[in-house]
Short mmCIF file of C-alpha atoms and ligand atoms in Angstrom, two decimals:
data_model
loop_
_atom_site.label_atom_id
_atom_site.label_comp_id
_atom_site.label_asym_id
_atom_site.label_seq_id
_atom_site.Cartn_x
_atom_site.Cartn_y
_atom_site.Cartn_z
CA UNK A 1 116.61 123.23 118.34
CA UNK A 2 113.48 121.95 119.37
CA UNK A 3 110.24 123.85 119.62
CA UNK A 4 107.52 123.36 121.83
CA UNK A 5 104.15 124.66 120.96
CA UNK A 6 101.52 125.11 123.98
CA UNK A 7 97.78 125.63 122.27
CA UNK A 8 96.65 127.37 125.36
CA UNK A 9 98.37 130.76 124.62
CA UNK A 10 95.95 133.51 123.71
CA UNK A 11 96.71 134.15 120.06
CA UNK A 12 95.90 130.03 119.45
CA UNK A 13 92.76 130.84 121.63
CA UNK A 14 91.91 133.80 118.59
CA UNK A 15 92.33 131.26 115.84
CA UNK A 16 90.08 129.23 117.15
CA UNK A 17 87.63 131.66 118.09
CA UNK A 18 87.32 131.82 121.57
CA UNK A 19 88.20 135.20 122.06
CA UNK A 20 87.56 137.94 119.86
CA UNK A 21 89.79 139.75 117.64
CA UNK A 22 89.65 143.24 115.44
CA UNK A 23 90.97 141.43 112.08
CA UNK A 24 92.82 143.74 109.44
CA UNK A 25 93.13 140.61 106.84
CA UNK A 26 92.81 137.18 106.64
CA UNK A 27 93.79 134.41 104.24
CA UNK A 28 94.30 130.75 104.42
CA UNK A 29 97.31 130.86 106.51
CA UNK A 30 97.67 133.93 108.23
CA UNK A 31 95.50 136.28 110.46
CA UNK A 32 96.31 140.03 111.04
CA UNK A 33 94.72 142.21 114.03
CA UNK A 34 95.19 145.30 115.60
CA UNK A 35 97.06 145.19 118.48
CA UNK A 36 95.42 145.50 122.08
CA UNK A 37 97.76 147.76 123.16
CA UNK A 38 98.68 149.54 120.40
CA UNK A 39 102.31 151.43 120.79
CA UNK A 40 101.99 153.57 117.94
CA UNK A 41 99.07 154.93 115.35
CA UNK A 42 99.07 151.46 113.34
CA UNK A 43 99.67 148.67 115.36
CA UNK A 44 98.94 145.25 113.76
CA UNK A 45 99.81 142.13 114.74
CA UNK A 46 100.06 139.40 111.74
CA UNK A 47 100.17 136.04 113.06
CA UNK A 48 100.61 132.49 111.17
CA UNK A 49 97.42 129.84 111.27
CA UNK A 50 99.99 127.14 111.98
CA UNK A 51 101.43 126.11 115.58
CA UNK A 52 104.80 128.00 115.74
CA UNK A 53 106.14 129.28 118.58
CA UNK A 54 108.72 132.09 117.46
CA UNK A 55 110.23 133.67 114.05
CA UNK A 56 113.09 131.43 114.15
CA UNK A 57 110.27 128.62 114.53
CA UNK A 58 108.13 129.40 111.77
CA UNK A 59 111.47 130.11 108.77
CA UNK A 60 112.66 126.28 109.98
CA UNK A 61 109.54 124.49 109.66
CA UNK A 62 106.67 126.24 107.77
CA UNK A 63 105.58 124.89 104.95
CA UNK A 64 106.50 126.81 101.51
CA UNK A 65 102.78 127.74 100.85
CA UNK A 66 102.97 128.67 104.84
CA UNK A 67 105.55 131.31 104.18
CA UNK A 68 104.21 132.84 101.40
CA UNK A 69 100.58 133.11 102.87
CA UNK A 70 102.07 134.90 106.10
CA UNK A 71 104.62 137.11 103.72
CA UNK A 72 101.48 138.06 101.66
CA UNK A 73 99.01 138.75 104.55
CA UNK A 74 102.32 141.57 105.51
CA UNK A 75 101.98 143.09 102.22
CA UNK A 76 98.48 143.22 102.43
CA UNK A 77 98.32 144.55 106.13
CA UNK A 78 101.15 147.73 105.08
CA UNK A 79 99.43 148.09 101.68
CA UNK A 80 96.31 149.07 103.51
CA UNK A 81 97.73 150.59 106.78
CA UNK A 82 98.55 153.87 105.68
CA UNK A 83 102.46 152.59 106.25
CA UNK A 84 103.54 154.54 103.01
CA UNK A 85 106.13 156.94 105.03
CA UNK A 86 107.78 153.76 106.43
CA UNK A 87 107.22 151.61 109.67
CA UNK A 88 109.03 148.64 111.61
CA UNK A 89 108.25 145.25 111.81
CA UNK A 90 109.30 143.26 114.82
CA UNK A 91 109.13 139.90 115.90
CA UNK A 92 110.06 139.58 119.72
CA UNK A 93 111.76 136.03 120.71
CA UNK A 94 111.61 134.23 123.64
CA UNK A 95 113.31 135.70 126.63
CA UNK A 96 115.59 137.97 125.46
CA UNK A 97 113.67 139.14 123.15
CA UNK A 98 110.41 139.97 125.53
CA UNK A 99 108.30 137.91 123.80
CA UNK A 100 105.10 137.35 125.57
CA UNK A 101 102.80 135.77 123.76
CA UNK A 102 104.20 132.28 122.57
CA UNK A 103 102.70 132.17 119.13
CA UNK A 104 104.87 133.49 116.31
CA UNK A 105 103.62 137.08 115.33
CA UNK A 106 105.07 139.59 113.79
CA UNK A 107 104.08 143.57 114.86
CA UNK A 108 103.87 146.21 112.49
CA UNK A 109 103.80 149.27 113.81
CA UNK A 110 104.23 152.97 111.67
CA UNK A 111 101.54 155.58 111.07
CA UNK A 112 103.43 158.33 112.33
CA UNK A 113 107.57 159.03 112.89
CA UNK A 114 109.05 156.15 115.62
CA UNK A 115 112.10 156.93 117.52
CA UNK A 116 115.22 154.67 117.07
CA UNK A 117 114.90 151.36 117.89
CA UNK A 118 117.49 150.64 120.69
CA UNK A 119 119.24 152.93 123.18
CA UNK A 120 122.30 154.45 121.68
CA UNK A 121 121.39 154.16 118.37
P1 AMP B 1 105.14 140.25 122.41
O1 AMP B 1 104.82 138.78 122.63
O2 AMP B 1 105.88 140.83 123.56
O3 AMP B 1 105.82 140.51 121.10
O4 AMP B 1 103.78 141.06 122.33
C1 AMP B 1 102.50 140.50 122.40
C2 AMP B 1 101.52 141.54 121.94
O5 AMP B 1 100.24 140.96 121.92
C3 AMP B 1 101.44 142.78 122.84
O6 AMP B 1 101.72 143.95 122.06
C4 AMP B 1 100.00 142.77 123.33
O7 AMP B 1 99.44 144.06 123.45
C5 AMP B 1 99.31 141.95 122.26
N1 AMP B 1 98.09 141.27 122.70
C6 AMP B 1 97.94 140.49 123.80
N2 AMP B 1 96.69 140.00 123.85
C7 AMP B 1 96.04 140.47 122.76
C8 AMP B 1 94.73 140.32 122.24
N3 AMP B 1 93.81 139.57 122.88
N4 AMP B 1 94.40 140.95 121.09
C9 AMP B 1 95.33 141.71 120.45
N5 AMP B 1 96.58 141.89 120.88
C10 AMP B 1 96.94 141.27 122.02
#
């Protein structure tokens, strides 16, 4: 499938630094920051440098050293969270998943006990 990639959106507007950010971690190819809205005691956003638009995105076309930059800014991010007890990582796509912001990113979100994920469960 194809992906389109629009610079404009607000987390490609943070890499480049024209808005601000409250950074967790950083390496060459991945930024983590707390979330603006935070749902839950740790709330952290961990986002790849690279133009990709979604999850699916990003484990199609990322570069190897890509992937394991973003998978080691995660680490990093829950090893210094205070995640021990657990937490959830979610990456909302497109429209049915709610995704909002069309940069991949991937929310980590624990620090205390969450409630199931879906209705029902
Ligand atoms: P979603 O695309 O639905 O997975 O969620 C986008 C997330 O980005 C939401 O949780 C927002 O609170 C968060 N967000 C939007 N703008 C900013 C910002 N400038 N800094 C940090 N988080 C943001």
């Amino acid at each position: 499938m194809p992906f389109t990639y629009d610079d404009q959106n607000i987390f490609a507007k943070i890499l480049r630094g024209e808005i601000p950010n409250s950074t967790v971690f950083e390496n060459d190819h991945a930024l983590a920051f707390h979330d603006i809205n935070p749902g839950a005691k740790v709330h952290v956003l961990v986002i790849p440098k690279g133009p990709y638009v979604s999850l699916d995105h990003f484990a199609a076309q990322a570069t190897a050293p890509e992937q394991v930059g973003f998978m080691a800014a995660v680490a990093e991010v829950c090893r210094i969270s205070g995640v021990e007890e657990g937490f959830r990582a979610i990456a909302n796509t497109r429209a049915h998943g709610v995704q909002d912001v069309p940069h991949f990113h991937m929310h980590i979100i624990g620090g205390a006990q969450l409630g199931r994920m879906l209705p029902g469960d």
